[in-house]
PDB file of C-alpha atoms in Angstrom:
ATOM      1  CA  GLU A   1      50.465  26.933  46.453  1.00 62.00           C
ATOM      2  CA  ALA A   2      50.417  23.286  47.487  1.00 77.00           C
ATOM      3  CA  GLY A   3      47.013  21.901  48.627  1.00 92.00           C
ATOM      4  CA  VAL A   4      45.820  19.939  51.484  1.00 95.00           C
ATOM      5  CA  THR A   5      47.378  16.372  51.119  1.00 96.00           C
ATOM      6  CA  GLN A   6      46.120  13.128  52.537  1.00 97.00           C
ATOM      7  CA  PHE A   7      47.465   9.867  52.415  1.00 97.00           C
ATOM      8  CA  PRO A   8      47.154   7.032  51.726  1.00 97.00           C
ATOM      9  CA  SER A   9      44.299   7.636  49.210  1.00 95.00           C
ATOM     10  CA  HIS A  10      42.969   4.319  49.431  1.00 96.00           C
ATOM     11  CA  SER A  11      43.245   1.679  52.354  1.00 96.00           C
ATOM     12  CA  VAL A  12      41.716  -1.779  52.752  1.00 97.00           C
ATOM     13  CA  ILE A  13      42.474  -3.605  56.431  1.00 96.00           C
ATOM     14  CA  GLU A  14      40.782  -6.117  58.181  1.00 96.00           C
ATOM     15  CA  LYS A  15      38.377  -5.770  61.050  1.00 96.00           C
ATOM     16  CA  GLY A  16      40.919  -5.311  64.174  1.00 96.00           C
ATOM     17  CA  GLN A  17      44.079  -3.998  62.295  1.00 97.00           C
ATOM     18  CA  THR A  18      45.383  -0.474  62.563  1.00 97.00           C
ATOM     19  CA  VAL A  19      45.661   2.398  60.277  1.00 97.00           C
ATOM     20  CA  THR A  20      46.716   5.811  60.461  1.00 98.00           C
ATOM     21  CA  LEU A  21      45.728   8.452  57.996  1.00 98.00           C
ATOM     22  CA  ARG A  22      47.775  11.478  57.287  1.00 97.00           C
ATOM     23  CA  CYS A  23      47.052  14.997  56.711  1.00 97.00           C
ATOM     24  CA  ASP A  24      49.426  17.677  55.519  1.00 97.00           C
ATOM     25  CA  PRO A  25      47.617  21.240  55.456  1.00 96.00           C
ATOM     26  CA  ILE A  26      48.263  23.939  53.115  1.00 94.00           C
ATOM     27  CA  SER A  27      51.241  26.053  54.792  1.00 91.00           C
ATOM     28  CA  GLY A  28      50.404  28.435  57.400  1.00 88.00           C
ATOM     29  CA  HIS A  29      46.755  27.413  57.944  1.00 90.00           C
ATOM     30  CA  ASP A  30      46.609  27.055  61.572  1.00 89.00           C
ATOM     31  CA  ASN A  31      43.560  25.515  61.694  1.00 91.00           C
ATOM     32  CA  LEU A  32      43.334  21.784  61.126  1.00 94.00           C
ATOM     33  CA  TYR A  33      40.233  19.509  60.657  1.00 95.00           C
ATOM     34  CA  TRP A  34      39.239  15.878  60.467  1.00 97.00           C
ATOM     35  CA  TYR A  35      36.026  14.776  58.854  1.00 96.00           C
ATOM     36  CA  ARG A  36      34.312  11.847  58.061  1.00 96.00           C
ATOM     37  CA  ARG A  37      31.709  10.458  55.416  1.00 94.00           C
ATOM     38  CA  VAL A  38      30.355   7.063  55.837  1.00 92.00           C
ATOM     39  CA  MET A  39      28.084   5.512  53.299  1.00 84.00           C
ATOM     40  CA  GLY A  40      25.124   7.317  52.989  1.00 79.00           C
ATOM     41  CA  LYS A  41      25.386   9.948  55.695  1.00 86.00           C
ATOM     42  CA  GLU A  42      26.576  13.656  55.401  1.00 88.00           C
ATOM     43  CA  ILE A  43      29.637  14.534  56.104  1.00 92.00           C
ATOM     44  CA  LYS A  44      30.516  14.779  60.087  1.00 93.00           C
ATOM     45  CA  PHE A  45      33.241  16.853  61.787  1.00 93.00           C
ATOM     46  CA  LEU A  46      35.425  14.695  64.195  1.00 95.00           C
ATOM     47  CA  LEU A  47      38.297  17.079  65.060  1.00 93.00           C
ATOM     48  CA  HIS A  48      39.319  20.408  65.276  1.00 92.00           C
ATOM     49  CA  PHE A  49      43.008  21.445  65.831  1.00 93.00           C
ATOM     50  CA  VAL A  50      44.711  24.941  66.255  1.00 90.00           C
ATOM     51  CA  LYS A  51      48.250  24.510  65.424  1.00 91.00           C
ATOM     52  CA  GLU A  52      49.115  21.405  67.737  1.00 93.00           C
ATOM     53  CA  SER A  53      46.265  21.642  70.353  1.00 92.00           C
ATOM     54  CA  LYS A  54      43.138  19.979  69.952  1.00 93.00           C
ATOM     55  CA  GLN A  55      40.050  22.779  69.878  1.00 88.00           C
ATOM     56  CA  ASP A  56      37.409  20.678  69.607  1.00 89.00           C
ATOM     57  CA  GLU A  57      37.283  16.986  69.607  1.00 92.00           C
ATOM     58  CA  SER A  58      33.206  16.469  70.391  1.00 90.00           C
ATOM     59  CA  GLY A  59      32.840  14.238  66.998  1.00 92.00           C
ATOM     60  CA  MET A  60      35.358  11.632  67.842  1.00 95.00           C
ATOM     61  CA  PRO A  61      33.505   8.132  67.794  1.00 92.00           C
ATOM     62  CA  ASN A  62      35.341   6.667  70.561  1.00 92.00           C
ATOM     63  CA  ASN A  63      38.875   6.080  72.176  1.00 93.00           C
ATOM     64  CA  ARG A  64      39.761   3.810  68.866  1.00 96.00           C
ATOM     65  CA  PHE A  65      40.509   7.002  67.640  1.00 97.00           C
ATOM     66  CA  LEU A  66      43.479   9.114  68.079  1.00 97.00           C
ATOM     67  CA  ALA A  67      44.698  12.203  66.368  1.00 97.00           C
ATOM     68  CA  GLU A  68      47.763  14.215  66.939  1.00 96.00           C
ATOM     69  CA  ARG A  69      49.359  17.178  65.353  1.00 96.00           C
ATOM     70  CA  THR A  70      52.672  17.296  66.937  1.00 85.00           C
ATOM     71  CA  GLY A  71      54.666  20.517  66.101  1.00 87.00           C
ATOM     72  CA  GLY A  72      51.557  22.120  64.537  1.00 85.00           C
ATOM     73  CA  THR A  73      52.392  21.131  60.924  1.00 92.00           C
ATOM     74  CA  TYR A  74      50.793  17.823  59.880  1.00 96.00           C
ATOM     75  CA  SER A  75      48.265  15.472  61.439  1.00 97.00           C
ATOM     76  CA  THR A  76      47.668  11.901  61.956  1.00 98.00           C
ATOM     77  CA  LEU A  77      44.358  10.426  62.566  1.00 98.00           C
ATOM     78  CA  LYS A  78      44.778   6.259  63.686  1.00 98.00           C
ATOM     79  CA  VAL A  79      42.069   3.847  64.037  1.00 97.00           C
ATOM     80  CA  GLN A  80      43.171   0.926  66.324  1.00 96.00           C
ATOM     81  CA  PRO A  81      41.741  -1.408  66.558  1.00 96.00           C
ATOM     82  CA  ALA A  82      39.430  -0.273  63.024  1.00 96.00           C
ATOM     83  CA  GLU A  83      35.675  -2.264  63.085  1.00 96.00           C
ATOM     84  CA  LEU A  84      33.506  -2.469  59.773  1.00 96.00           C
ATOM     85  CA  GLU A  85      31.418   0.785  60.845  1.00 95.00           C
ATOM     86  CA  ASP A  86      34.840   2.798  60.584  1.00 96.00           C
ATOM     87  CA  SER A  87      34.609   2.452  56.827  1.00 96.00           C
ATOM     88  CA  GLY A  88      34.174   5.572  54.868  1.00 96.00           C
ATOM     89  CA  VAL A  89      36.136   8.191  53.464  1.00 96.00           C
ATOM     90  CA  TYR A  90      38.102  10.720  55.805  1.00 97.00           C
ATOM     91  CA  PHE A  91      38.781  14.274  54.716  1.00 96.00           C
ATOM     92  CA  CYS A  92      40.981  16.780  56.345  1.00 96.00           C
ATOM     93  CA  ALA A  93      40.831  20.408  55.736  1.00 94.00           C
ATOM     94  CA  SER A  94      42.252  23.317  56.651  1.00 93.00           C
ATOM     95  CA  SER A  95      41.885  27.070  57.264  1.00 89.00           C
ATOM     96  CA  GLN A  96      43.621  30.464  57.817  1.00 81.00           C
ATOM     97  CA  PRO A  97      43.690  31.832  61.063  1.00 70.00           C
ATOM     98  CA  ARG A  98      40.663  34.511  61.798  1.00 65.00           C
ATOM     99  CA  LEU A  99      41.583  38.272  61.590  1.00 61.00           C
ATOM    100  CA  GLY A 100      39.527  38.809  64.825  1.00 58.00           C
ATOM    101  CA  ALA A 101      36.567  38.111  66.613  1.00 52.00           C
ATOM    102  CA  ASP A 102      34.173  39.757  64.242  1.00 53.00           C
ATOM    103  CA  SER A 103      35.516  38.213  61.177  1.00 56.00           C
ATOM    104  CA  GLY A 104      33.548  35.352  59.656  1.00 58.00           C
ATOM    105  CA  ALA A 105      34.868  31.631  59.652  1.00 60.00           C
ATOM    106  CA  ASN A 106      37.200  30.997  57.387  1.00 73.00           C
ATOM    107  CA  VAL A 107      36.982  28.800  54.115  1.00 82.00           C
ATOM    108  CA  LEU A 108      38.115  25.284  54.748  1.00 87.00           C
ATOM    109  CA  THR A 109      40.110  24.082  51.890  1.00 91.00           C
ATOM    110  CA  PHE A 110      39.621  19.979  51.916  1.00 93.00           C
ATOM    111  CA  GLY A 111      42.014  17.318  50.529  1.00 95.00           C
ATOM    112  CA  ALA A 112      41.007  14.642  48.513  1.00 95.00           C
ATOM    113  CA  GLY A 113      40.332  12.349  50.998  1.00 95.00           C
ATOM    114  CA  SER A 114      41.415   8.932  52.518  1.00 97.00           C
ATOM    115  CA  ARG A 115      38.846   6.146  51.698  1.00 96.00           C
ATOM    116  CA  LEU A 116      38.652   3.500  54.742  1.00 97.00           C
ATOM    117  CA  THR A 117      37.747  -0.201  53.720  1.00 96.00           C
ATOM    118  CA  VAL A 118      37.469  -2.310  57.101  1.00 96.00           C
ATOM    119  CA  LEU A 119      36.659  -6.002  56.084  1.00 95.00           C
TER     120      LEU A 119
ATOM    121  CA  ARG B   1      16.484  18.073  64.424  1.00 76.00           C
ATOM    122  CA  LYS B   2      19.179  17.911  62.496  1.00 84.00           C
ATOM    123  CA  GLU B   3      21.790  20.973  62.690  1.00 90.00           C
ATOM    124  CA  VAL B   4      21.737  21.829  58.720  1.00 94.00           C
ATOM    125  CA  GLU B   5      18.604  20.319  56.541  1.00 95.00           C
ATOM    126  CA  GLN B   6      18.624  20.627  52.684  1.00 96.00           C
ATOM    127  CA  ASP B   7      15.935  19.562  50.158  1.00 90.00           C
ATOM    128  CA  PRO B   8      16.163  16.012  49.634  1.00 82.00           C
ATOM    129  CA  GLY B   9      16.239  15.534  45.890  1.00 84.00           C
ATOM    130  CA  PRO B  10      17.426  14.197  43.715  1.00 92.00           C
ATOM    131  CA  PHE B  11      17.041  16.967  41.149  1.00 94.00           C
ATOM    132  CA  ASN B  12      17.058  15.785  37.577  1.00 96.00           C
ATOM    133  CA  VAL B  13      16.590  18.834  35.197  1.00 96.00           C
ATOM    134  CA  PRO B  14      17.085  19.488  31.634  1.00 97.00           C
ATOM    135  CA  GLU B  15      20.198  21.589  30.356  1.00 97.00           C
ATOM    136  CA  GLY B  16      19.238  25.202  30.528  1.00 97.00           C
ATOM    137  CA  ALA B  17      16.863  24.858  33.484  1.00 97.00           C
ATOM    138  CA  THR B  18      16.818  26.987  36.608  1.00 97.00           C
ATOM    139  CA  VAL B  19      17.178  24.981  39.792  1.00 97.00           C
ATOM    140  CA  ALA B  20      16.870  26.014  43.762  1.00 96.00           C
ATOM    141  CA  PHE B  21      18.308  24.508  46.310  1.00 95.00           C
ATOM    142  CA  ASN B  22      17.114  25.415  49.862  1.00 95.00           C
ATOM    143  CA  CYS B  23      18.616  25.198  53.711  1.00 96.00           C
ATOM    144  CA  THR B  24      17.805  25.702  56.880  1.00 96.00           C
ATOM    145  CA  TYR B  25      20.115  25.773  60.037  1.00 95.00           C
ATOM    146  CA  SER B  26      19.121  25.374  63.453  1.00 93.00           C
ATOM    147  CA  ASN B  27      21.763  27.039  65.613  1.00 89.00           C
ATOM    148  CA  SER B  28      21.059  31.205  65.405  1.00 89.00           C
ATOM    149  CA  ALA B  29      24.265  31.901  67.008  1.00 86.00           C
ATOM    150  CA  SER B  30      25.669  30.945  63.466  1.00 87.00           C
ATOM    151  CA  GLN B  31      27.753  33.664  61.368  1.00 85.00           C
ATOM    152  CA  SER B  32      29.240  32.244  58.438  1.00 87.00           C
ATOM    153  CA  PHE B  33      27.602  30.215  55.582  1.00 92.00           C
ATOM    154  CA  PHE B  34      28.772  28.494  52.130  1.00 93.00           C
ATOM    155  CA  TRP B  35      27.647  26.380  49.684  1.00 96.00           C
ATOM    156  CA  TYR B  36      29.913  23.344  48.503  1.00 95.00           C
ATOM    157  CA  ARG B  37      30.009  21.454  45.782  1.00 96.00           C
ATOM    158  CA  GLN B  38      31.039  17.671  45.639  1.00 94.00           C
ATOM    159  CA  ASP B  39      31.708  15.548  42.620  1.00 94.00           C
ATOM    160  CA  CYS B  40      31.212  11.708  42.968  1.00 89.00           C
ATOM    161  CA  ARG B  41      34.072  10.596  44.854  1.00 86.00           C
ATOM    162  CA  LYS B  42      35.956  13.553  44.865  1.00 90.00           C
ATOM    163  CA  GLU B  43      36.164  16.064  48.001  1.00 92.00           C
ATOM    164  CA  PRO B  44      34.035  19.056  48.744  1.00 93.00           C
ATOM    165  CA  LYS B  45      34.839  22.195  47.278  1.00 93.00           C
ATOM    166  CA  LEU B  46      33.800  25.480  48.161  1.00 92.00           C
ATOM    167  CA  LEU B  47      31.055  27.305  45.210  1.00 94.00           C
ATOM    168  CA  MET B  48      30.436  30.273  47.327  1.00 93.00           C
ATOM    169  CA  SER B  49      30.343  32.130  50.806  1.00 90.00           C
ATOM    170  CA  VAL B  50      26.778  33.489  51.658  1.00 91.00           C
ATOM    171  CA  TYR B  51      26.502  37.158  52.562  1.00 84.00           C
ATOM    172  CA  SER B  52      23.798  38.759  54.308  1.00 83.00           C
ATOM    173  CA  SER B  53      23.182  41.089  51.160  1.00 83.00           C
ATOM    174  CA  GLY B  54      23.134  37.760  49.051  1.00 85.00           C
ATOM    175  CA  ASN B  55      25.307  37.228  46.393  1.00 90.00           C
ATOM    176  CA  GLU B  56      25.609  36.519  42.782  1.00 92.00           C
ATOM    177  CA  ASP B  57      28.900  34.605  40.981  1.00 92.00           C
ATOM    178  CA  GLY B  58      27.897  34.322  37.744  1.00 95.00           C
ATOM    179  CA  ARG B  59      24.815  31.957  37.087  1.00 97.00           C
ATOM    180  CA  PHE B  60      24.898  31.297  40.703  1.00 97.00           C
ATOM    181  CA  THR B  61      22.823  33.238  43.258  1.00 97.00           C
ATOM    182  CA  ALA B  62      23.265  32.641  46.790  1.00 96.00           C
ATOM    183  CA  GLN B  63      20.326  34.507  49.776  1.00 95.00           C
ATOM    184  CA  LEU B  64      20.560  34.387  53.490  1.00 94.00           C
ATOM    185  CA  ASN B  65      17.275  34.959  55.727  1.00 94.00           C
ATOM    186  CA  ARG B  66      18.593  34.809  59.276  1.00 91.00           C
ATOM    187  CA  ALA B  67      14.972  35.515  60.704  1.00 92.00           C
ATOM    188  CA  SER B  68      14.111  32.254  59.009  1.00 94.00           C
ATOM    189  CA  GLN B  69      17.403  30.457  59.374  1.00 94.00           C
ATOM    190  CA  TYR B  70      17.070  29.942  55.667  1.00 95.00           C
ATOM    191  CA  ILE B  71      19.648  29.721  52.661  1.00 96.00           C
ATOM    192  CA  SER B  72      18.960  29.349  48.743  1.00 96.00           C
ATOM    193  CA  LEU B  73      21.097  28.360  46.035  1.00 97.00           C
ATOM    194  CA  LEU B  74      19.853  29.616  42.712  1.00 97.00           C
ATOM    195  CA  ILE B  75      21.196  28.302  39.361  1.00 97.00           C
ATOM    196  CA  ARG B  76      20.746  29.747  36.011  1.00 98.00           C
ATOM    197  CA  ASP B  77      20.991  28.502  32.633  1.00 97.00           C
ATOM    198  CA  SER B  78      21.771  24.714  34.126  1.00 97.00           C
ATOM    199  CA  LYS B  79      25.171  23.132  32.149  1.00 97.00           C
ATOM    200  CA  LEU B  80      26.181  19.386  32.518  1.00 97.00           C
ATOM    201  CA  SER B  81      29.006  20.156  34.263  1.00 96.00           C
ATOM    202  CA  ASP B  82      26.525  21.464  37.209  1.00 97.00           C
ATOM    203  CA  SER B  83      25.826  17.948  37.840  1.00 97.00           C
ATOM    204  CA  ALA B  84      26.884  17.337  41.657  1.00 96.00           C
ATOM    205  CA  THR B  85      25.873  17.171  45.293  1.00 95.00           C
ATOM    206  CA  TYR B  86      25.611  20.734  46.894  1.00 97.00           C
ATOM    207  CA  LEU B  87      26.569  21.251  50.247  1.00 95.00           C
ATOM    208  CA  CYS B  88      24.949  23.590  52.902  1.00 96.00           C
ATOM    209  CA  VAL B  89      27.966  24.106  55.220  1.00 94.00           C
ATOM    210  CA  VAL B  90      26.853  26.524  58.173  1.00 92.00           C
ATOM    211  CA  ASN B  91      29.638  27.685  61.352  1.00 86.00           C
ATOM    212  CA  LYS B  92      28.468  26.243  64.248  1.00 78.00           C
ATOM    213  CA  GLY B  93      28.866  29.629  66.280  1.00 73.00           C
ATOM    214  CA  GLY B  94      29.232  30.390  69.633  1.00 67.00           C
ATOM    215  CA  THR B  95      32.220  28.488  71.626  1.00 63.00           C
ATOM    216  CA  SER B  96      32.628  26.225  68.558  1.00 63.00           C
ATOM    217  CA  TYR B  97      32.646  29.074  65.966  1.00 63.00           C
ATOM    218  CA  ASP B  98      35.180  27.971  63.792  1.00 74.00           C
ATOM    219  CA  LYS B  99      33.757  24.633  63.671  1.00 82.00           C
ATOM    220  CA  VAL B 100      31.612  24.088  60.656  1.00 87.00           C
ATOM    221  CA  ILE B 101      28.406  21.287  59.935  1.00 90.00           C
ATOM    222  CA  PHE B 102      27.338  20.025  56.736  1.00 93.00           C
ATOM    223  CA  GLY B 103      23.881  19.659  55.316  1.00 94.00           C
ATOM    224  CA  PRO B 104      23.388  15.999  53.769  1.00 93.00           C
ATOM    225  CA  GLY B 105      23.576  17.386  50.176  1.00 94.00           C
ATOM    226  CA  THR B 106      21.456  17.881  47.658  1.00 95.00           C
ATOM    227  CA  SER B 107      21.913  15.936  44.525  1.00 95.00           C
ATOM    228  CA  LEU B 108      21.988  17.590  41.233  1.00 96.00           C
ATOM    229  CA  SER B 109      21.805  15.801  37.538  1.00 96.00           C
ATOM    230  CA  VAL B 110      21.486  18.115  34.338  1.00 97.00           C
ATOM    231  CA  ILE B 111      20.354  16.047  31.473  1.00 96.00           C
ATOM    232  CA  PRO B 112      20.745  16.763  27.819  1.00 93.00           C
TER     233      PRO B 112
END
């Protein structure tokens, strides 16, 4: 089974430019998450898709960040315009839908991450 | 107060030692608990889920105390390959059930 795939693995851009990160979740995983780790800080939640719908985007830092998941398959995260503080590693994760209201949260499988460096 | 807190570390232990990590969480509605491991410049990978009755997987034992909102991870007979950052992960619960929150991580270095 293919895992969660992220592209690019590393992107170096200048402040003010645009970058689009892509995530291909495990096939059949309805839940797709974006997380971010900036230098020296813990991994922080950005948003959660269930299929193509945004379930929770409370972690998105500001309106320079736009996530989409058209068709409920792969997802993109666009940063426009990028700022220095956006540098970090962006992780995508996916999980299967829960079996029911009483079942535990499903285990997330993470992609290798996209490292973003804004100069 | 952070939603998930962990021992600050780092822990530097000799091979063969036993080491324990602690984690506390603030949301009493949380229902699912995990330990993830993250190697340098790699993605987090699930080490083990944590069940109410406690669970063991080889040299690793996880415990959960819901009353105290506390989770622990015990590693016995440490190996060099156990060197990594250990992340305590908790689901938020309530209306954000499927959202998981990461602790800051505890770094472990196992020394020959």
